Tab-separated table of C-alpha atoms and ligand atoms in Angstrom:
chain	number	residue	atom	x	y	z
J	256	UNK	CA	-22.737	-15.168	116.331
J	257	UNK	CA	-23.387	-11.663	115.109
J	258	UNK	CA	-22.231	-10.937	112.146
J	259	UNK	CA	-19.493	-8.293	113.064
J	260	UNK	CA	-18.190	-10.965	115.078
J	261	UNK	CA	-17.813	-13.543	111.842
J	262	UNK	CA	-16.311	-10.890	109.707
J	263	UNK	CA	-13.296	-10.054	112.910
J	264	UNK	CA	-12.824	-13.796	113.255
J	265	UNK	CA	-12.408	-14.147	109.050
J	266	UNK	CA	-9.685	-11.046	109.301
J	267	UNK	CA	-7.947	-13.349	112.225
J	268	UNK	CA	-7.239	-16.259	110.084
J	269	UNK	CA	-7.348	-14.783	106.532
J	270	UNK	CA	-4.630	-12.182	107.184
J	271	UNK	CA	-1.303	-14.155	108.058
J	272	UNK	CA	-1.698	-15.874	104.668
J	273	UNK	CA	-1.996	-13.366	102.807
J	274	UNK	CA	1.006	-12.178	100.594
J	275	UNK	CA	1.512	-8.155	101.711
J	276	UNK	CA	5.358	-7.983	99.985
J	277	UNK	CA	5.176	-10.263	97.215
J	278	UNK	CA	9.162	-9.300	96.234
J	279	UNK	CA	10.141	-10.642	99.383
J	280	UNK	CA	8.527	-13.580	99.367
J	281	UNK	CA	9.666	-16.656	100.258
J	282	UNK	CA	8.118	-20.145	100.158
J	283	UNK	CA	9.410	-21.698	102.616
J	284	UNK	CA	8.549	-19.285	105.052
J	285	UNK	CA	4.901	-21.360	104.958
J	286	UNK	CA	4.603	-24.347	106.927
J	287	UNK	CA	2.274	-26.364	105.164
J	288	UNK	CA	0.964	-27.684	108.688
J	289	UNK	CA	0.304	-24.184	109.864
J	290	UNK	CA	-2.855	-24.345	111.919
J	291	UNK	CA	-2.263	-20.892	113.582
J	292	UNK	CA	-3.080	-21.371	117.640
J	293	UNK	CA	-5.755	-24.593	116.724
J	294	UNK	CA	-4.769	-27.681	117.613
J	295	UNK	CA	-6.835	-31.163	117.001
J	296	UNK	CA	-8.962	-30.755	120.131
J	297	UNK	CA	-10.009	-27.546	118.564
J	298	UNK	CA	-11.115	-29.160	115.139
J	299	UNK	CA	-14.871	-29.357	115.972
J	300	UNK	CA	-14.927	-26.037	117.340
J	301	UNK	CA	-13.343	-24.825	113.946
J	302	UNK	CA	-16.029	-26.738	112.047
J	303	UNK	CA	-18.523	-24.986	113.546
J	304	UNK	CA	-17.393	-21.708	112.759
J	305	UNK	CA	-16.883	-22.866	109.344
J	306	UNK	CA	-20.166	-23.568	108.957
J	307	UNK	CA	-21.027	-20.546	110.352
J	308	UNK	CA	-18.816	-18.621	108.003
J	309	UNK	CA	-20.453	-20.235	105.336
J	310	UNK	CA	-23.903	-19.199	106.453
J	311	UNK	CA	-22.468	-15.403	106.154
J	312	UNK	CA	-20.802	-16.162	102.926
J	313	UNK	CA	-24.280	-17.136	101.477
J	314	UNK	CA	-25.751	-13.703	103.158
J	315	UNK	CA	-23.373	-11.860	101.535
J	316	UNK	CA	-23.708	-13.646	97.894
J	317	UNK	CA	-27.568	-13.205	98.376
J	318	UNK	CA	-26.323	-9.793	97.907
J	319	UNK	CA	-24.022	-9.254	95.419
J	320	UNK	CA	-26.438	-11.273	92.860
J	321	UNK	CA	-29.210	-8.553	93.922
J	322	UNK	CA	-26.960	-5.633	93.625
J	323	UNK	CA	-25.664	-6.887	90.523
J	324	UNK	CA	-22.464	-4.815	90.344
J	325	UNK	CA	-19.887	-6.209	91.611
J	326	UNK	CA	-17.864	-9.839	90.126
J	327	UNK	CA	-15.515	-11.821	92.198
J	328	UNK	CA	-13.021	-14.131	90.501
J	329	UNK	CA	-11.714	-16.600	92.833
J	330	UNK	CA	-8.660	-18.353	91.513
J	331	UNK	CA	-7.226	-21.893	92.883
J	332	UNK	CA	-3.573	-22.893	92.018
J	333	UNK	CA	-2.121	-25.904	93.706
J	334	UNK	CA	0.171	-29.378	93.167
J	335	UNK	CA	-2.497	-32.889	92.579
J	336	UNK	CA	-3.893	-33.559	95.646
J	337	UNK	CA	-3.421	-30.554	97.547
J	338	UNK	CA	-7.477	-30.289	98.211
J	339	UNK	CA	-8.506	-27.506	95.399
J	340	UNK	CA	-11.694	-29.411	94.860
J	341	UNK	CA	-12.992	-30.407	98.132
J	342	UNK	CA	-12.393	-26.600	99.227
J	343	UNK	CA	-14.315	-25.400	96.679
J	344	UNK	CA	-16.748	-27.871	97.270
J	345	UNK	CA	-17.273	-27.042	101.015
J	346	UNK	CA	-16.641	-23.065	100.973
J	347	UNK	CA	-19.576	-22.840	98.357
J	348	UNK	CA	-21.507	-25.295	99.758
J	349	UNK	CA	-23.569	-22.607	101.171
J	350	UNK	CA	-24.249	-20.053	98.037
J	351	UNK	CA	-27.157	-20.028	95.493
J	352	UNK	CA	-25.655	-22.082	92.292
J	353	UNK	CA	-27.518	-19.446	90.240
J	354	UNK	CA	-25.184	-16.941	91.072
J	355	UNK	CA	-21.930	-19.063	91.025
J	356	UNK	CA	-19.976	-20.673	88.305
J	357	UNK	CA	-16.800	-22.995	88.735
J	358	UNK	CA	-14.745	-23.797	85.273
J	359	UNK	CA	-11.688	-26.284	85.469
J	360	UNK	CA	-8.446	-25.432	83.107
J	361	UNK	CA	-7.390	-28.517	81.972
J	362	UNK	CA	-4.674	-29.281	79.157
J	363	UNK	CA	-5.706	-26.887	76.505
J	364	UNK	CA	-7.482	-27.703	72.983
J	365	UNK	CA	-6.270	-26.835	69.374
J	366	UNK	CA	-8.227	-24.179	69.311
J	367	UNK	CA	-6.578	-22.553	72.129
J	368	UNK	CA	-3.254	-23.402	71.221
J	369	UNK	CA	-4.084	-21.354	68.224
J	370	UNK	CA	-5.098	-18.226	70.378
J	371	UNK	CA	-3.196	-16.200	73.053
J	372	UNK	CA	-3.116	-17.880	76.501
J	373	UNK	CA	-5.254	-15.761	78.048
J	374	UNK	CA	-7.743	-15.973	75.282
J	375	UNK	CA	-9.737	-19.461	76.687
J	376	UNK	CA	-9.803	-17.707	80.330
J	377	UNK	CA	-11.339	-14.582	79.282
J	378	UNK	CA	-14.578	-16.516	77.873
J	379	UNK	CA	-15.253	-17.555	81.678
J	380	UNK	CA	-14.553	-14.388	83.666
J	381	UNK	CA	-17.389	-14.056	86.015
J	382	UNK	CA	-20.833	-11.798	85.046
J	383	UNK	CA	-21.780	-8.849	87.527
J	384	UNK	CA	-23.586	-10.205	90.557
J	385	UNK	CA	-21.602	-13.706	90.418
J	386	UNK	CA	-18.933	-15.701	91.877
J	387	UNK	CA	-16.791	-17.074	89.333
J	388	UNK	CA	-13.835	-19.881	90.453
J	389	UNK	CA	-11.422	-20.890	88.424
J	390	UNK	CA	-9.906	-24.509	89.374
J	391	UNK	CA	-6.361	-23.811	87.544
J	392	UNK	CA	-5.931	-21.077	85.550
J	393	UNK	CA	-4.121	-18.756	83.455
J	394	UNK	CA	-1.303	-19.067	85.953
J	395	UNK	CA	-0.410	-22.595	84.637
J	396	UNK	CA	1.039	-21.009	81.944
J	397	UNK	CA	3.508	-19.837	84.051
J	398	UNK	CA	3.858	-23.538	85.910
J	399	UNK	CA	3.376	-26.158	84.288
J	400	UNK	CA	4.236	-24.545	80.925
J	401	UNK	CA	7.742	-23.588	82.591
J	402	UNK	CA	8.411	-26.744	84.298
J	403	UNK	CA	7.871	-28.341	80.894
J	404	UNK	CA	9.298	-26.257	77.770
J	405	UNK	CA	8.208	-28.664	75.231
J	406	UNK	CA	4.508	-27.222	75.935
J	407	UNK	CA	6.000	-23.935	75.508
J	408	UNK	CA	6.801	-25.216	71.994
J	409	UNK	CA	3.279	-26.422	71.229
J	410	UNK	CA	1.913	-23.226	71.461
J	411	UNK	CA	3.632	-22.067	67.963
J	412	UNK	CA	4.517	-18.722	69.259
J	413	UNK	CA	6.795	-16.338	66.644
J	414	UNK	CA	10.405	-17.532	67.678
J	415	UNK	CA	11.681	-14.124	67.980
J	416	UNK	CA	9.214	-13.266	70.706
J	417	UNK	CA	10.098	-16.378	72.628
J	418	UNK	CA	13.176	-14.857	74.470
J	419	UNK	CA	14.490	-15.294	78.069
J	420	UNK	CA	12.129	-13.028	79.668
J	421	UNK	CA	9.021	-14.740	78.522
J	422	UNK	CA	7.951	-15.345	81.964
J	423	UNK	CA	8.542	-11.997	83.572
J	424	UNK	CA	6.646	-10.621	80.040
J	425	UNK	CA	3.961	-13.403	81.314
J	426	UNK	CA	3.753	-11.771	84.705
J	427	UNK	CA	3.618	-8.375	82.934
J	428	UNK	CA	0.864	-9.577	81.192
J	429	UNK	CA	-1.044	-10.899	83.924
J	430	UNK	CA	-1.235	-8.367	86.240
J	431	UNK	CA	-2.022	-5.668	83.703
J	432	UNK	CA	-4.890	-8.197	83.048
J	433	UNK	CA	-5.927	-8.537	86.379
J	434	UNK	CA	-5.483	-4.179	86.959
J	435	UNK	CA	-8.075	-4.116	83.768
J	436	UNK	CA	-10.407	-6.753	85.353
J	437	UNK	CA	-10.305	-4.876	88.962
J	438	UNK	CA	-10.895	-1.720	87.603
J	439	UNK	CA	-13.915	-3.038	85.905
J	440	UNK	CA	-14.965	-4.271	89.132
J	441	UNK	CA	-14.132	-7.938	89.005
J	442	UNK	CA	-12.704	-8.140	93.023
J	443	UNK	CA	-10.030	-11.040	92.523
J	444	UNK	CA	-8.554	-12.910	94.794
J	445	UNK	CA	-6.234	-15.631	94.452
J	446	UNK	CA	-5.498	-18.899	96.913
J	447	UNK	CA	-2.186	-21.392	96.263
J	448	UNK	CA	-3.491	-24.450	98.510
J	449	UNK	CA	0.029	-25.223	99.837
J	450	UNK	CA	0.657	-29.154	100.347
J	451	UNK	CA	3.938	-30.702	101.477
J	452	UNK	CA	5.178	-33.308	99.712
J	453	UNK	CA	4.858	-35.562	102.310
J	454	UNK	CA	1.606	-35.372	102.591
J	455	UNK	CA	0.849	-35.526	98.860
J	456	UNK	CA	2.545	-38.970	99.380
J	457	UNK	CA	0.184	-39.861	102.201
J	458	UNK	CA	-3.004	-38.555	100.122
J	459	UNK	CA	-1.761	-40.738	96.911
J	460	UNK	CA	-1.261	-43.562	98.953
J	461	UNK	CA	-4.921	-43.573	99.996
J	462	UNK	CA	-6.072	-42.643	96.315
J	463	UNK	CA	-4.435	-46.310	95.626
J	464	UNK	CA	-5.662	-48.255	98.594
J	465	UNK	CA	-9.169	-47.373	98.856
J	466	UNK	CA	-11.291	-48.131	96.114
J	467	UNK	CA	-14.322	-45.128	96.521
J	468	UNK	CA	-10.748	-42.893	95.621
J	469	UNK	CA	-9.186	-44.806	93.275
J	470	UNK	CA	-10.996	-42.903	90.012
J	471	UNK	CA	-8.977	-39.900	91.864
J	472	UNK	CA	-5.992	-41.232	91.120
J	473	UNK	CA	-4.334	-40.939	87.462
J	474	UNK	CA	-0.453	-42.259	86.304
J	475	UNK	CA	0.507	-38.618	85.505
J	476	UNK	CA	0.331	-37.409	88.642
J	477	UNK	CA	3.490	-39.648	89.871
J	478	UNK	CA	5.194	-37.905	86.829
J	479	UNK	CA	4.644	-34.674	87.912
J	480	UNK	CA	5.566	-35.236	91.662
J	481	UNK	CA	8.985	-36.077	89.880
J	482	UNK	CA	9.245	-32.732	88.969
J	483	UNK	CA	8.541	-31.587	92.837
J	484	UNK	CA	11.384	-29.073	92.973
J	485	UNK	CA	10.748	-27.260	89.639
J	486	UNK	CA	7.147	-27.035	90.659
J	487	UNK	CA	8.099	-25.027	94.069
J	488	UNK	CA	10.118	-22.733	92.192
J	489	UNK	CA	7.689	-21.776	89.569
J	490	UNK	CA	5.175	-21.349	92.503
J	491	UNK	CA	8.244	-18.998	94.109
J	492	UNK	CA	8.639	-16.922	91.635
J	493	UNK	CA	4.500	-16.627	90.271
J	494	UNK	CA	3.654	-15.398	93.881
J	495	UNK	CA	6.530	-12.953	93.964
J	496	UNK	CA	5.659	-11.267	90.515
J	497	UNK	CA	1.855	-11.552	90.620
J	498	UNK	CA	1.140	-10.714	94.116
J	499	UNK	CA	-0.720	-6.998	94.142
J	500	UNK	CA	-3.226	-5.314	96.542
J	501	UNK	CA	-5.886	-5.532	93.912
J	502	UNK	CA	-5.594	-9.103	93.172
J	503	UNK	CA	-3.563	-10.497	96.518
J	504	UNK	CA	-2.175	-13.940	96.933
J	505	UNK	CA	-2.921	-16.195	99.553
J	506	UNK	CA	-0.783	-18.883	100.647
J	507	UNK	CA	-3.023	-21.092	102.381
J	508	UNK	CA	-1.234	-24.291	104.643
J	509	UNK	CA	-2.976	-27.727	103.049
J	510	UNK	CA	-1.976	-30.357	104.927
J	511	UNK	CA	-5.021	-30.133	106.942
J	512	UNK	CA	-8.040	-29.994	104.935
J	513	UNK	CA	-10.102	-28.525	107.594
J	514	UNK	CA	-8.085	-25.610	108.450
J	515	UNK	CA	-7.447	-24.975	104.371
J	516	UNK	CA	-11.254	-24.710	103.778
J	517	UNK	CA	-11.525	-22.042	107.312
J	518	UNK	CA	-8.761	-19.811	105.873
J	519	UNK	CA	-10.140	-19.892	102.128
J	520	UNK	CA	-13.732	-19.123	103.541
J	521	UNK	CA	-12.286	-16.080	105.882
J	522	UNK	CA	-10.474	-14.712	102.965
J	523	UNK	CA	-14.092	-14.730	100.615
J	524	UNK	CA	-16.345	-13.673	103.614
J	525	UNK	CA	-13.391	-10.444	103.758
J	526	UNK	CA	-13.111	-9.941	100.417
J	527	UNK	CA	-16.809	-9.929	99.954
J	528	UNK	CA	-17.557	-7.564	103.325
J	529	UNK	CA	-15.045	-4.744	102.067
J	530	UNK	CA	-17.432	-4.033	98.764
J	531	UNK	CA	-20.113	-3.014	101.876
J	532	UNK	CA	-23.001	-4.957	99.640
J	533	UNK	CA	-26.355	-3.680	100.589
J	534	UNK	CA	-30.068	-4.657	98.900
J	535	UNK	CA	-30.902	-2.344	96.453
J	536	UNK	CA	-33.475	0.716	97.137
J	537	UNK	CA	-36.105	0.667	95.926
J	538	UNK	CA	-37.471	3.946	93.864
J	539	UNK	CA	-40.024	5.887	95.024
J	540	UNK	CA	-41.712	4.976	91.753
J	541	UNK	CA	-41.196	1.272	92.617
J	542	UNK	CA	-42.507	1.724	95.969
J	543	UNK	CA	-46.169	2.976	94.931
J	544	UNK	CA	-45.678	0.421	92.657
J	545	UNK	CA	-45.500	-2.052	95.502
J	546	UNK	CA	-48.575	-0.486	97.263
J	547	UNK	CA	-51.174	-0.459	94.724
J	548	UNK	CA	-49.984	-4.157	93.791
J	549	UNK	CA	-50.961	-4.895	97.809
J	550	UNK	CA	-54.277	-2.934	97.437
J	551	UNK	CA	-55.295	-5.297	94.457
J	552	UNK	CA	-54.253	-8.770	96.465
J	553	UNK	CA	-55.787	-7.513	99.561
J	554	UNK	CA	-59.012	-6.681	97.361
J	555	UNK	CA	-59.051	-9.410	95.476
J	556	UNK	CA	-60.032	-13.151	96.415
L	756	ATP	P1	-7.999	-33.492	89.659
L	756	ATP	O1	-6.751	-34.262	89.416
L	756	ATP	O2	-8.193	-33.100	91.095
L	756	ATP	O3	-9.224	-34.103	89.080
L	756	ATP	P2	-6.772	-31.488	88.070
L	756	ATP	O4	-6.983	-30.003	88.087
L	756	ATP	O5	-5.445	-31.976	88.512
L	756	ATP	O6	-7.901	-32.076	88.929
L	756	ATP	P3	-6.366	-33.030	85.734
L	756	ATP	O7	-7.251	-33.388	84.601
L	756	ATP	O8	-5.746	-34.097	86.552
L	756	ATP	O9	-7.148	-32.003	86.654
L	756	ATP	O10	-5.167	-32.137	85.217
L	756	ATP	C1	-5.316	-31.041	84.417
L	756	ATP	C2	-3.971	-30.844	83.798
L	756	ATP	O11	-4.045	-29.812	82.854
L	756	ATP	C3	-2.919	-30.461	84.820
L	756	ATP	O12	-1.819	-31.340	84.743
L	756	ATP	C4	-2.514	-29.062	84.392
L	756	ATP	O13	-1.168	-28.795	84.629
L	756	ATP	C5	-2.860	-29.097	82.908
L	756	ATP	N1	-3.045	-27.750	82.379
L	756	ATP	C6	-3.887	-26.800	82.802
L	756	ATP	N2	-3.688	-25.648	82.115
L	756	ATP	C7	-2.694	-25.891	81.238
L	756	ATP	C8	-2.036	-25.106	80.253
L	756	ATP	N3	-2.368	-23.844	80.059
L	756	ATP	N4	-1.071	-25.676	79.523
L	756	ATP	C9	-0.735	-26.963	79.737
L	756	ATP	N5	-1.313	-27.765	80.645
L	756	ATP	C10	-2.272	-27.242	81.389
L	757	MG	MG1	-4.834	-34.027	88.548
């Protein structure tokens, strides 16, 4: 498949899960079982394209590294189980590890509980030339954080600047912090991998039952499925104050792993075509360069 034909295909399933108005947006207006037109009979026809959209994605990378002026930030948000790391795992399968890193956010140290929140995020913002993912993110600060206020609490803010707009301040925050990252070209794009809860059940129950998943599987994760509804809401209201055309949402159906990793790789092989990456020239300097380096191997032995 030519090339022009991979990037048209990418807009065709990257687009309708992307968030355009972010102030109208609306959960539940996302099936999590969306699998646009495909059905199961189409599943190893949508394989191969995935495969073939990761063979582009690695052209493209190939590029960026070389031109060395561009960053992309790719950002992963989801509930346990939802599929954050085998998407990763399969999207990038393709790319040159030099010129990718992936850092997970877990629960954060002392030391960052002593330091703004977007201070231990900053550190791991992606060099020039390189894809960057973050597995979680600043954006738990406005999800888990919310959903429980006693972690709030732990973070020793001044009391007088903990009001009741701390989370619309924290969405202030962030997208001024994702304008300053875009304009120095970091491209960001950001992907909430959006399980039901039914099928978080399914997923947990296999997590328990077969024993190559059971190290998947941890005690808190039943806790936080408790706290289900809060979680949605958070998610609501993050995607509806965060979502910009800089640094765009996308609201990606996870109940079937295979068409989550084809919509996450559509939305990188898009993001990555608009920059129009090209090789470097080389100088004319350069180029003699080049020649009198051939006439001395050709001389040579
Ligand atoms: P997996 O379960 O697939 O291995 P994970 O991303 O769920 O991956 P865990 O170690 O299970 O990793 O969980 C990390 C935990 O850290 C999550 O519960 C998350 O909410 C929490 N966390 C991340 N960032 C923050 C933060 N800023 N403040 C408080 N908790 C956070
Ligand atoms: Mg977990």
């Amino acid at each position: 498949m030519h090339t022009k034909d991979i990037i048209k295909r990418a807009r065709g399933f990257a687009k309708p899960f992307r968030v355009k108005d972010g102030s109208g947006f609306r959960l539940n207006d996302i099936d999590p079982g969306d699998t646009l037109h495909l059905g199961s009979e189409d599943k190893p026809g949508a394989k191969e394209a995935l495969a073939t959209g990761i063979q582009a994605l690695a052209e493209l990378q190939d590029m960026l590294y070389a031109q060395d002026r561009w960053a992309v930030l790719l950002v992963f948000q989801a509930m346990d189980a939802a599929g954050k790391d085998g998407t990763i795992k399969h999207v990038m399968s393709g790319v040159n590890p030099q010129g990718c890193q992936v850092y997970s956010f877990k629960a954060p140290s002392a030391e960052d509980l002593d330091h703004d929140f977007l201070w231990r995020c900053m550190k791991y913002v992606p060099e020039r030339g390189r894809i960057g993912i973050f597995n979680r993110s600043y954006y738990e600060e406005t999800l888990v954080v919310r959903v429980h206020r006693e972690l709030l609490e732990k973070q020793t803010l001044p009391p007088e600047l903990v009001t009741k707009d701390i989370w619309k301040e924290r969405f202030q925050d962030i997208r001024s912090f994702e304008r300053y990252l875009t304009r120095n070209g970091v491209i960001i794009r950001k992907f909430f991998l959006h399980v039901s809860k039914g099928e978080q059940k399914r997923r947990f129950l296999e997590r328990l039952e077969n024993p190559e998943k059971n190290w998947k599987f941890s005690a808190n994760d039943i806790k936080e499925r408790a706290f289900w509804d809060d979680y949605m809401e958070a998610y609501e209201d993050m995607i509806r104050h965060t979502s910009s055309p800089e640094a765009p949402w996308y609201v990606v159906p996870a109940d079937n792993k295979w068409f989550t990793r084809i919509v996450v790789a559509a939305a990188v092989i898009e993001a990555l075509d608009a920059l129009a990456l090209r090789y470097p020239k080389v100088s004319t300097l350069k180029l003699k360069e080049l020649a009198a380096a051939k006439q001395v191997l050709l001389g040579g032995k």
